[in-house]
Amino acid sequence: MNSFVNLGRKNSGQIMAAADFSGLMKITDLDDFITPSQECIKPVKIEKKEGKRGAIKIEDDGSYSQIMEDGEEVKLKKARITLNDCLACSGCITSAESVLITQQSQEELYRVLAANKMQLPEKQMCVVVSISPQSKASLGAKFNLSMLETAKKLTGFFKDLGVHHVLDTTFSRNFSLVESGEEFLRRYKEKSAKGSLPMLASACPGWICYAEKTHGNFILPYISTTKSPQQVMGSLVKSYLADQNGIKPDQIYHVTVMPCFDKKLEASRQDFYDDLYSTRDVDCVITSGEVEIMLQKEGYHLSDIADQELDSFFPSHDDNSLFSHDGGGSGGYAEYVLKYSARKLFNVKLESLEYKVLKNKDFKEVTLSVEGVTVLKFALAYGFRNIQNLVQKMKRKKCTYDFVEVMACPSGCLNGGGQIKPTDGENPKQLQVKLNELYNSLTAQEPEENKDVEKLYEEWLGGKDSEKARTLLHTQYHEVEKMTNALVMKW
C-alpha cells in the first residue's frame, strides 16, 4: 500500500516525519510562506505481508516501523525528499523573493537609525513604525502586559532608538474594512457576472501568493482588490503623513511590525512601489519575534520601559485609547462585510453573529436570513487544508458562499509564523487562548464611528468613490507562470 510522508503535519492518509522546519520554505531560522503546517509530501511504499494489514509506529528517532497483525515489527526505510521529487509547483518562494526578505530585518532598521544619528535633524530620514494589534497581543502575552500598556511601552522603546512616529495599524484597517464592504456591494449587484462572487478576502499575503502561483487567473478575479491594513498604512504614511510634514515619500523610512513573515513579501510587491520617488509604501517589515530579539539586544525588558503616549495622524487629539474590530484576531472582514451588507441591501441591523463550526474549528459559516429565506452566506476558511477544499469547490461550481474570509495560518493571524513562540511550560493552545483574550480585551468600534476615518476620506481621498481612493486603497494580482512542465521535468 502507499502512504504519504508529510514533513511536519499529520493529515488523513498521511504519516508524520520528523523535521526541524515548519513551512514550505525556510530562510535561515525563519519559518516562511503560507503556513507553518503544510509541507512537501512524497509517496512511501509500505509492503503488505501475506495479505495482512499493518499499523505504522513512529520511533523516537523519527523512523518508522510497520507492525503486522501477528506482532512482527518491520523497520521501514526513511523517506528522503530530493530534487527528483520536486513537482516545481511554484509553492516555495523564489530566490529573488528570498533576497527581498533578507533586506527586511531589524538590522536594516538599525542601519537607518545609525545613519540618521550622523545627520543634522533637518537632513534625517523620518522613521515611522506601524505596529499591528496581533503583534501587540504577542508581545503583551510575552511580558504580561495589557494591550494599551504594550502599545505605550513599544512607543517608548522605538522612540528611544530614534524613531519619530509610532502608529497603530488598527487605524488603517478601518479603511480596509470600509473598502471591502463597498466592494462586496458592487460585486453582489453584479453577481451574475463571472468572477464576481464569492468574494475572497485579500488581507493575507500567504494566501495571495499561493493563489497567484497555484491557481492563477481562475481564482484571481474572485479575490478582493482592497489593500491589506499594512499596505493601506503604507499609503497613509507615504502620502498623507508626508504631505502633512511637508516632505517627500522617499524621505520617510516606514517600518511595520507584523505577526507574519509573508508580510515581507507583500511589502516587496512591485504594485506597492512608487516609481516617481523610487520608494516602497512599506520599506521594512519586522515580526513580533524580531522585536523580542531587538529588546534582548538592547538589554530591555518591555515591562520596565517608560510609557510614551500613542501617536496618531491627528496630534491635536488627546485620546490615547486603543480600539479593535469585531470578528476575531484576523481583522473581522467577514463580520464587518456581512453586517454592512445586511444593513445596506436588506435594511437589517445585526448586533451579533452566530457562527456554525463545520468539519473543523478553522472552517465556520454564518448566514443571513430574511423572512425565512437565506439571502447571504459567508464563511471563514483558515489554514491550507480548508483553502484547498474551498478552491476545489469553486472549481466544481459547488461553492455556495457569497464571501469568504481566507487566512493561510490555522487559527488565523494571531497564530502567525512571526509571533513569539510559547515559553517553557506553556503549550501552543494555552498561548492561543491568552492571545485571544488580550486581543479581544479592547473595545470594538465600527469604522463608521471613527470621525478621523471620515475626515481622511474627505480631506485626503476626496470621497469614497474618488479615483484617488481607488488608486491608494486598492491593488491588483498577477498570475505567476510556471517556468517548467513539472510532470516531465528531469534534474
Short mmCIF file of C-alpha atoms in Angstrom, two decimals:
data_model
loop_
_atom_site.label_atom_id
_atom_site.label_comp_id
_atom_site.label_asym_id
_atom_site.label_seq_id
_atom_site.Cartn_x
_atom_site.Cartn_y
_atom_site.Cartn_z
CA MET A 1 0.00 0.00 0.00
CA ASN A 2 1.09 3.59 -0.46
CA SER A 3 1.04 6.22 2.27
CA PHE A 4 2.41 9.72 2.29
CA VAL A 5 5.06 11.29 4.43
CA ASN A 6 4.08 14.86 5.24
CA LEU A 7 7.04 16.69 6.72
CA GLY A 8 5.52 18.40 9.70
CA ARG A 9 1.82 17.65 9.95
CA LYS A 10 -0.36 14.61 10.26
CA ASN A 11 -3.38 14.56 7.97
CA SER A 12 -5.78 11.90 6.75
CA GLY A 13 -3.88 9.22 4.88
CA GLN A 14 -0.53 10.66 5.88
CA ILE A 15 2.07 9.86 8.49
CA MET A 16 4.35 12.38 10.12
CA ALA A 17 8.06 12.50 9.60
CA ALA A 18 10.38 14.30 11.95
CA ALA A 19 11.57 17.62 10.56
CA ASP A 20 13.27 20.62 12.07
CA PHE A 21 11.49 23.12 9.88
CA SER A 22 7.93 24.28 9.53
CA GLY A 23 6.55 25.87 6.37
CA LEU A 24 7.18 25.38 2.69
CA MET A 25 10.40 27.35 2.69
CA LYS A 26 12.88 28.18 5.40
CA ILE A 27 15.18 31.18 5.33
CA THR A 28 17.97 30.91 7.92
CA ASP A 29 15.99 30.16 11.07
CA LEU A 30 12.75 31.81 9.98
CA ASP A 31 9.73 29.71 9.02
CA ASP A 32 8.16 31.33 6.00
CA PHE A 33 5.48 31.22 3.33
CA ILE A 34 1.88 30.18 3.56
CA THR A 35 1.56 28.34 6.85
CA PRO A 36 3.59 26.55 9.49
CA SER A 37 1.65 23.35 8.95
CA GLN A 38 1.63 22.31 5.29
CA GLU A 39 4.76 20.96 3.63
CA CYS A 40 6.07 18.81 0.80
CA ILE A 41 4.81 15.23 0.59
CA LYS A 42 6.31 12.13 -1.01
CA PRO A 43 4.71 8.71 -1.52
CA VAL A 44 6.35 5.95 0.51
CA LYS A 45 5.66 2.35 -0.34
CA ILE A 46 4.62 0.16 2.59
CA GLU A 47 4.61 -3.50 1.66
CA LYS A 48 1.78 -5.88 2.53
CA LYS A 49 2.82 -9.19 4.08
CA GLU A 50 0.76 -12.18 3.08
CA GLY A 51 -2.34 -10.05 2.76
CA LYS A 52 -2.13 -8.89 6.35
CA ARG A 53 -2.64 -5.24 7.20
CA GLY A 54 -0.15 -3.48 9.39
CA ALA A 55 -0.12 -0.40 11.61
CA ILE A 56 2.56 2.28 11.50
CA LYS A 57 4.69 3.07 14.53
CA ILE A 58 6.77 6.25 14.81
CA GLU A 59 10.02 5.65 16.68
CA ASP A 60 11.69 8.17 18.99
CA ASP A 61 14.39 8.83 16.39
CA GLY A 62 11.79 9.78 13.76
CA SER A 63 11.98 6.48 11.89
CA TYR A 64 9.02 4.23 11.12
CA SER A 65 8.16 0.63 11.75
CA GLN A 66 5.32 -1.42 10.32
CA ILE A 67 3.56 -3.54 12.94
CA MET A 68 1.90 -6.59 11.43
CA GLU A 69 -1.21 -8.22 12.86
CA ASP A 70 0.91 -11.13 14.09
CA GLY A 71 3.04 -8.71 16.09
CA GLU A 72 6.07 -8.76 13.80
CA GLU A 73 7.79 -5.37 13.54
CA VAL A 74 9.37 -4.38 10.22
CA LYS A 75 11.71 -1.39 10.08
CA LEU A 76 10.83 0.94 7.20
CA LYS A 77 13.22 2.99 5.15
CA LYS A 78 13.28 6.69 5.90
CA ALA A 79 11.69 8.93 3.30
CA ARG A 80 14.05 11.33 1.59
CA ILE A 81 12.98 14.36 -0.41
CA THR A 82 15.31 15.18 -3.30
CA LEU A 83 15.14 17.46 -6.32
CA ASN A 84 13.87 14.48 -8.31
CA ASP A 85 10.71 14.50 -6.18
CA CYS A 86 10.04 18.21 -6.71
CA LEU A 87 6.94 19.00 -8.75
CA ALA A 88 8.09 22.57 -9.46
CA CYS A 89 4.73 23.76 -8.20
CA SER A 90 5.98 27.33 -7.52
CA GLY A 91 4.92 26.82 -3.93
CA CYS A 92 8.28 27.76 -2.46
CA ILE A 93 9.43 31.34 -2.57
CA THR A 94 11.83 32.17 -5.38
CA SER A 95 15.46 33.15 -4.92
CA ALA A 96 14.57 36.72 -5.89
CA GLU A 97 11.91 36.81 -3.19
CA SER A 98 14.34 35.43 -0.63
CA VAL A 99 16.73 38.30 -1.41
CA LEU A 100 13.94 40.79 -0.82
CA ILE A 101 13.15 39.19 2.52
CA THR A 102 16.74 39.26 3.72
CA GLN A 103 16.73 43.00 3.03
CA GLN A 104 13.93 43.38 5.57
CA SER A 105 15.14 42.84 9.10
CA GLN A 106 15.88 44.62 12.34
CA GLU A 107 19.46 45.07 11.05
CA GLU A 108 18.14 47.29 8.25
CA LEU A 109 16.19 49.38 10.75
CA TYR A 110 19.29 49.70 12.91
CA ARG A 111 21.30 50.75 9.84
CA VAL A 112 18.86 53.57 9.02
CA LEU A 113 18.73 54.74 12.64
CA ALA A 114 22.53 54.75 12.86
CA ALA A 115 22.78 56.76 9.63
CA ASN A 116 20.26 59.26 10.99
CA LYS A 117 22.38 59.89 14.07
CA MET A 118 25.20 61.02 11.79
CA GLN A 119 22.98 63.66 10.15
CA LEU A 120 21.63 67.00 11.25
CA PRO A 121 17.93 66.74 12.29
CA GLU A 122 16.71 68.51 9.15
CA LYS A 123 18.55 66.00 6.93
CA GLN A 124 17.44 62.84 8.73
CA MET A 125 15.04 60.29 7.29
CA CYS A 126 11.67 60.43 9.04
CA VAL A 127 11.37 56.95 10.57
CA VAL A 128 7.83 55.68 11.13
CA VAL A 129 6.95 52.36 12.81
CA SER A 130 3.40 50.97 12.41
CA ILE A 131 2.51 48.12 14.77
CA SER A 132 -0.21 45.54 14.17
CA PRO A 133 -2.61 44.68 17.03
CA GLN A 134 -1.69 40.98 16.63
CA SER A 135 1.94 41.84 17.39
CA LYS A 136 0.89 43.91 20.39
CA ALA A 137 -1.01 40.87 21.67
CA SER A 138 2.02 38.63 21.14
CA LEU A 139 4.40 40.96 22.97
CA GLY A 140 1.80 41.67 25.67
CA ALA A 141 1.39 37.95 26.31
CA LYS A 142 5.16 37.51 26.49
CA PHE A 143 5.65 40.28 29.05
CA ASN A 144 2.30 40.03 30.90
CA LEU A 145 1.08 43.46 29.82
CA SER A 146 -2.27 44.76 28.63
CA MET A 147 -2.72 45.86 25.04
CA LEU A 148 -2.57 49.55 25.98
CA GLU A 149 0.46 49.07 28.25
CA THR A 150 2.21 47.17 25.45
CA ALA A 151 1.42 49.92 22.92
CA LYS A 152 2.76 52.69 25.18
CA LYS A 153 5.91 50.80 26.09
CA LEU A 154 6.63 49.87 22.47
CA THR A 155 6.20 53.54 21.61
CA GLY A 156 8.77 54.36 24.29
CA PHE A 157 11.15 51.64 23.08
CA PHE A 158 11.14 52.65 19.44
CA LYS A 159 11.41 56.36 20.20
CA ASP A 160 14.39 55.68 22.47
CA LEU A 161 16.02 54.08 19.43
CA GLY A 162 15.41 57.22 17.34
CA VAL A 163 12.05 56.50 15.66
CA HIS A 164 9.96 59.63 15.05
CA HIS A 165 6.40 58.26 14.91
CA VAL A 166 4.83 55.02 16.20
CA LEU A 167 1.37 54.21 14.81
CA ASP A 168 -1.30 51.52 15.15
CA THR A 169 -2.41 49.63 12.03
CA THR A 170 -5.88 49.20 13.53
CA PHE A 171 -6.49 52.69 12.17
CA SER A 172 -5.60 51.71 8.61
CA ARG A 173 -7.73 48.58 8.92
CA ASN A 174 -10.76 50.86 9.16
CA PHE A 175 -10.17 51.73 5.51
CA SER A 176 -9.64 48.09 4.54
CA LEU A 177 -12.96 47.13 6.13
CA VAL A 178 -14.91 50.02 4.60
CA GLU A 179 -13.48 49.35 1.14
CA SER A 180 -14.19 45.61 1.48
CA GLY A 181 -17.81 46.39 2.34
CA GLU A 182 -18.24 48.72 -0.62
CA GLU A 183 -16.51 46.27 -2.96
CA PHE A 184 -18.82 43.46 -1.85
CA LEU A 185 -21.90 45.59 -2.57
CA ARG A 186 -20.64 46.22 -6.11
CA ARG A 187 -19.91 42.55 -6.68
CA TYR A 188 -23.26 41.46 -5.22
CA LYS A 189 -25.14 43.74 -7.58
CA GLU A 190 -23.18 42.17 -10.46
CA LYS A 191 -23.28 38.63 -9.07
CA SER A 192 -24.43 37.13 -12.36
CA ALA A 193 -21.11 38.17 -13.92
CA LYS A 194 -18.29 35.64 -13.93
CA GLY A 195 -15.66 36.24 -11.25
CA SER A 196 -17.88 38.37 -9.02
CA LEU A 197 -18.89 36.01 -6.18
CA PRO A 198 -17.74 34.53 -3.93
CA MET A 199 -15.60 37.48 -2.96
CA LEU A 200 -12.44 36.24 -1.21
CA ALA A 201 -10.69 38.41 1.37
CA SER A 202 -7.24 39.68 0.37
CA ALA A 203 -5.55 40.72 3.64
CA CYS A 204 -3.42 37.54 3.93
CA PRO A 205 -0.29 37.65 1.72
CA GLY A 206 0.39 33.93 2.16
CA TRP A 207 -2.98 33.16 0.62
CA ILE A 208 -2.42 35.71 -2.17
CA CYS A 209 1.00 34.26 -3.01
CA TYR A 210 -0.46 30.76 -3.12
CA ALA A 211 -3.36 31.88 -5.31
CA GLU A 212 -1.11 33.67 -7.80
CA LYS A 213 1.34 30.79 -8.07
CA THR A 214 -1.04 27.84 -7.94
CA HIS A 215 -4.47 28.78 -9.32
CA GLY A 216 -3.66 31.90 -11.32
CA ASN A 217 -6.33 33.50 -13.44
CA PHE A 218 -9.02 31.07 -12.33
CA ILE A 219 -9.05 32.34 -8.75
CA LEU A 220 -7.68 35.90 -9.01
CA PRO A 221 -10.90 37.59 -10.25
CA TYR A 222 -12.68 36.46 -7.07
CA ILE A 223 -10.11 37.99 -4.71
CA SER A 224 -10.90 41.37 -3.22
CA THR A 225 -8.81 44.20 -4.64
CA THR A 226 -8.81 46.03 -1.31
CA LYS A 227 -5.35 46.54 0.14
CA SER A 228 -4.42 44.95 3.45
CA PRO A 229 -4.11 47.17 6.56
CA GLN A 230 -0.33 47.07 6.21
CA GLN A 231 -0.44 48.46 2.68
CA VAL A 232 -3.19 50.97 3.44
CA MET A 233 -0.94 52.20 6.24
CA GLY A 234 1.84 52.43 3.67
CA SER A 235 -0.34 54.72 1.56
CA LEU A 236 -1.28 56.80 4.59
CA VAL A 237 2.32 57.25 5.71
CA LYS A 238 3.92 57.89 2.31
CA SER A 239 1.08 60.08 1.05
CA TYR A 240 -0.91 61.78 3.83
CA LEU A 241 1.75 61.90 6.56
CA ALA A 242 4.37 63.04 4.06
CA ASP A 243 2.11 65.88 2.92
CA GLN A 244 1.33 66.91 6.50
CA ASN A 245 5.05 67.10 7.30
CA GLY A 246 6.00 68.84 4.06
CA ILE A 247 8.35 66.07 2.96
CA LYS A 248 8.56 63.68 0.02
CA PRO A 249 7.71 59.95 0.26
CA ASP A 250 11.36 58.96 -0.20
CA GLN A 251 12.27 60.97 2.90
CA ILE A 252 10.26 58.58 5.06
CA TYR A 253 11.50 55.16 6.15
CA HIS A 254 8.39 53.15 7.02
CA VAL A 255 8.63 50.01 9.13
CA THR A 256 5.75 47.71 10.08
CA VAL A 257 5.65 45.16 12.90
CA MET A 258 3.63 42.13 11.81
CA PRO A 259 2.69 38.61 13.01
CA CYS A 260 3.65 37.05 9.68
CA PHE A 261 6.82 36.66 7.58
CA ASP A 262 4.74 36.76 4.40
CA LYS A 263 4.14 40.45 5.08
CA LYS A 264 7.75 40.97 3.98
CA LEU A 265 6.84 39.54 0.58
CA GLU A 266 3.73 41.69 0.45
CA ALA A 267 5.68 44.88 1.12
CA SER A 268 8.13 43.89 -1.64
CA ARG A 269 5.48 43.63 -4.37
CA GLN A 270 6.11 45.87 -7.36
CA ASP A 271 2.50 47.07 -7.07
CA PHE A 272 3.46 48.89 -3.88
CA TYR A 273 6.49 50.66 -5.34
CA ASP A 274 6.44 54.36 -6.27
CA ASP A 275 8.43 54.77 -9.49
CA LEU A 276 8.37 58.56 -9.25
CA TYR A 277 10.14 58.67 -5.88
CA SER A 278 11.80 55.23 -6.07
CA THR A 279 10.38 54.15 -2.73
CA ARG A 280 8.11 51.47 -1.33
CA ASP A 281 4.98 52.14 0.70
CA VAL A 282 6.47 49.89 3.39
CA ASP A 283 10.27 49.84 3.40
CA CYS A 284 10.84 47.19 6.04
CA VAL A 285 8.76 44.54 7.84
CA ILE A 286 9.84 43.00 11.12
CA THR A 287 7.92 40.38 13.03
CA SER A 288 6.82 40.21 16.66
CA GLY A 289 9.62 37.74 17.29
CA GLU A 290 12.17 40.08 15.76
CA VAL A 291 11.05 42.86 18.10
CA GLU A 292 11.70 40.48 21.00
CA ILE A 293 15.22 39.98 19.62
CA MET A 294 15.68 43.76 19.46
CA LEU A 295 14.58 44.09 23.09
CA GLN A 296 17.12 41.44 24.10
CA LYS A 297 19.86 43.17 22.10
CA GLU A 298 19.15 46.48 23.82
CA GLY A 299 19.02 44.81 27.25
CA TYR A 300 15.39 45.81 27.82
CA HIS A 301 12.53 44.01 29.48
CA LEU A 302 9.46 45.54 27.89
CA SER A 303 7.64 45.97 31.21
CA ASP A 304 10.49 48.18 32.50
CA ILE A 305 10.36 50.69 29.65
CA ALA A 306 8.79 54.06 30.41
CA ASP A 307 5.42 54.64 28.75
CA GLN A 308 5.06 57.17 25.97
CA GLU A 309 1.76 58.46 24.67
CA LEU A 310 0.49 56.96 21.45
CA ASP A 311 0.91 58.78 18.16
CA SER A 312 -1.88 59.43 15.68
CA PHE A 313 -2.37 61.15 12.35
CA PHE A 314 -4.03 63.98 14.25
CA PRO A 315 -1.61 65.08 17.01
CA SER A 316 -4.16 67.52 18.43
CA HIS A 317 -6.22 64.59 19.71
CA ASP A 318 -5.63 63.75 23.37
CA ASP A 319 -7.46 60.41 23.28
CA ASN A 320 -4.91 57.67 23.93
CA SER A 321 -7.35 54.77 23.81
CA LEU A 322 -6.94 51.67 21.68
CA PHE A 323 -9.84 50.18 19.74
CA SER A 324 -10.38 46.98 17.83
CA HIS A 325 -12.95 45.48 15.46
CA ASP A 326 -15.45 42.69 15.98
CA GLY A 327 -14.93 39.34 14.31
CA GLY A 328 -11.73 37.81 15.66
CA GLY A 329 -7.97 38.20 15.54
CA SER A 330 -7.67 38.18 11.74
CA GLY A 331 -9.37 41.52 11.24
CA GLY A 332 -13.09 40.71 11.25
CA TYR A 333 -13.61 41.01 7.50
CA ALA A 334 -16.49 38.52 7.26
CA GLU A 335 -18.19 40.03 10.30
CA TYR A 336 -17.98 43.61 9.08
CA VAL A 337 -18.93 42.90 5.46
CA LEU A 338 -21.94 40.80 6.50
CA LYS A 339 -23.24 43.42 8.94
CA TYR A 340 -22.63 46.19 6.42
CA SER A 341 -24.31 44.30 3.58
CA ALA A 342 -27.27 43.28 5.72
CA ARG A 343 -27.87 46.93 6.53
CA LYS A 344 -27.33 48.27 3.02
CA LEU A 345 -29.01 45.51 0.99
CA PHE A 346 -31.79 44.25 3.27
CA ASN A 347 -32.23 47.00 5.88
CA VAL A 348 -31.37 44.51 8.64
CA LYS A 349 -29.22 45.59 11.58
CA LEU A 350 -27.19 42.73 13.06
CA GLU A 351 -25.89 43.18 16.59
CA SER A 352 -24.01 39.88 16.74
CA LEU A 353 -23.37 36.88 14.53
CA GLU A 354 -23.68 33.17 15.26
CA TYR A 355 -21.01 31.13 13.50
CA LYS A 356 -21.52 27.45 12.78
CA VAL A 357 -18.37 25.34 13.03
CA LEU A 358 -18.20 22.83 10.21
CA LYS A 359 -15.68 19.99 9.75
CA ASN A 360 -13.02 21.70 11.87
CA LYS A 361 -12.63 24.77 14.07
CA ASP A 362 -10.91 26.67 11.26
CA PHE A 363 -13.89 26.49 8.93
CA LYS A 364 -17.02 28.32 10.02
CA GLU A 365 -20.03 29.71 8.25
CA VAL A 366 -22.63 32.33 9.07
CA THR A 367 -25.80 33.18 7.21
CA LEU A 368 -28.33 35.98 6.98
CA SER A 369 -31.98 35.02 6.60
CA VAL A 370 -34.81 37.37 5.73
CA GLU A 371 -38.36 36.08 6.20
CA GLY A 372 -37.07 32.56 6.48
CA VAL A 373 -35.00 32.71 3.29
CA THR A 374 -31.19 32.65 3.33
CA VAL A 375 -30.05 35.72 1.43
CA LEU A 376 -26.34 35.83 2.33
CA LYS A 377 -23.93 33.05 3.21
CA PHE A 378 -20.44 33.82 4.49
CA ALA A 379 -17.55 31.65 5.70
CA LEU A 380 -14.18 31.77 7.43
CA ALA A 381 -11.52 29.44 5.96
CA TYR A 382 -8.23 29.33 7.84
CA GLY A 383 -5.28 27.07 7.01
CA PHE A 384 -4.46 25.47 3.70
CA ARG A 385 -6.46 22.32 4.18
CA ASN A 386 -9.60 24.46 4.23
CA ILE A 387 -8.33 26.79 1.50
CA GLN A 388 -7.68 23.88 -0.85
CA ASN A 389 -11.14 22.46 -0.17
CA LEU A 390 -12.67 25.86 -0.87
CA VAL A 391 -10.84 26.23 -4.19
CA GLN A 392 -11.85 22.73 -5.26
CA LYS A 393 -15.50 23.51 -4.51
CA MET A 394 -15.22 26.65 -6.61
CA LYS A 395 -13.70 24.68 -9.49
CA ARG A 396 -16.54 22.18 -9.30
CA LYS A 397 -19.02 25.08 -9.11
CA LYS A 398 -20.30 23.82 -5.78
CA CYS A 399 -19.30 26.79 -3.65
CA THR A 400 -22.43 28.42 -2.20
CA TYR A 401 -20.75 31.24 -0.31
CA ASP A 402 -21.01 34.93 -1.13
CA PHE A 403 -17.92 35.95 0.86
CA VAL A 404 -15.05 34.02 2.46
CA GLU A 405 -12.52 35.39 4.92
CA VAL A 406 -9.40 33.47 3.86
CA MET A 407 -6.29 33.24 6.05
CA ALA A 408 -3.32 30.94 5.48
CA CYS A 409 -2.46 30.27 9.11
CA PRO A 410 -4.55 27.82 11.15
CA SER A 411 -6.35 29.84 13.87
CA GLY A 412 -5.69 32.99 11.85
CA CYS A 413 -3.30 35.93 12.21
CA LEU A 414 -2.82 35.66 15.97
CA ASN A 415 -1.14 32.34 15.21
CA GLY A 416 1.12 33.79 12.53
CA GLY A 417 4.57 32.33 11.94
CA GLY A 418 6.25 35.55 13.09
CA GLN A 419 4.64 35.58 16.52
CA ILE A 420 6.62 34.88 19.69
CA LYS A 421 6.74 31.18 20.43
CA PRO A 422 5.37 29.64 23.66
CA THR A 423 7.64 29.88 26.69
CA ASP A 424 8.85 26.85 28.63
CA GLY A 425 5.95 25.06 30.24
CA GLU A 426 3.37 26.74 28.00
CA ASN A 427 1.75 24.83 25.17
CA PRO A 428 0.54 26.48 21.93
CA LYS A 429 -3.14 26.10 22.86
CA GLN A 430 -2.62 27.93 26.15
CA LEU A 431 -0.80 30.72 24.36
CA GLN A 432 -3.55 30.96 21.74
CA VAL A 433 -6.17 31.40 24.48
CA LYS A 434 -4.06 34.12 26.07
CA LEU A 435 -3.60 35.93 22.75
CA ASN A 436 -7.33 35.83 22.04
CA GLU A 437 -8.15 37.18 25.48
CA LEU A 438 -5.70 40.06 25.09
CA TYR A 439 -6.80 40.88 21.57
CA ASN A 440 -10.50 40.84 22.48
CA SER A 441 -9.96 42.91 25.62
CA LEU A 442 -10.14 46.11 23.57
CA THR A 443 -13.42 47.91 22.90
CA ALA A 444 -14.72 47.16 19.43
CA GLN A 445 -15.53 50.12 17.20
CA GLU A 446 -17.21 50.25 13.80
CA PRO A 447 -15.16 52.11 11.17
CA GLU A 448 -18.08 54.48 10.61
CA GLU A 449 -17.81 55.56 14.26
CA ASN A 450 -14.27 56.84 13.75
CA LYS A 451 -14.51 60.50 12.80
CA ASP A 452 -10.87 60.58 11.72
CA VAL A 453 -11.59 57.96 9.07
CA GLU A 454 -14.46 60.05 7.71
CA LYS A 455 -12.27 63.15 7.78
CA LEU A 456 -9.47 61.47 5.81
CA TYR A 457 -11.88 60.12 3.22
CA GLU A 458 -12.95 63.68 2.51
CA GLU A 459 -9.73 65.66 3.00
CA TRP A 460 -7.17 63.14 1.78
CA LEU A 461 -9.02 60.97 -0.73
CA GLY A 462 -11.73 63.30 -1.99
CA GLY A 463 -14.58 60.91 -1.15
CA LYS A 464 -15.14 57.14 -1.07
CA ASP A 465 -15.72 56.78 -4.80
CA SER A 466 -12.87 59.00 -5.94
CA GLU A 467 -10.13 57.92 -8.32
CA LYS A 468 -7.59 58.69 -5.61
CA ALA A 469 -9.35 56.32 -3.20
CA ARG A 470 -9.33 53.56 -5.82
CA THR A 471 -5.63 54.16 -6.50
CA LEU A 472 -4.43 54.34 -2.91
CA LEU A 473 -6.73 51.76 -1.29
CA HIS A 474 -6.88 49.04 -3.96
CA THR A 475 -4.39 46.86 -5.80
CA GLN A 476 -4.21 44.06 -8.39
CA TYR A 477 -2.90 40.49 -8.62
CA HIS A 478 -0.89 38.62 -11.21
CA GLU A 479 -0.71 35.03 -12.30
CA VAL A 480 2.76 33.57 -11.83
CA GLU A 481 3.60 31.41 -14.82
CA LYS A 482 5.46 28.19 -14.20
CA MET A 483 8.80 28.09 -15.92
CA THR A 484 8.78 24.31 -16.32
CA ASN A 485 6.49 21.40 -17.00
CA ALA A 486 6.56 19.70 -13.61
CA LEU A 487 5.43 16.32 -14.94
CA VAL A 488 8.27 15.90 -17.42
CA MET A 489 10.94 17.77 -15.54
CA LYS A 490 14.29 15.99 -15.04
CA TRP A 491 17.00 17.33 -12.75
#
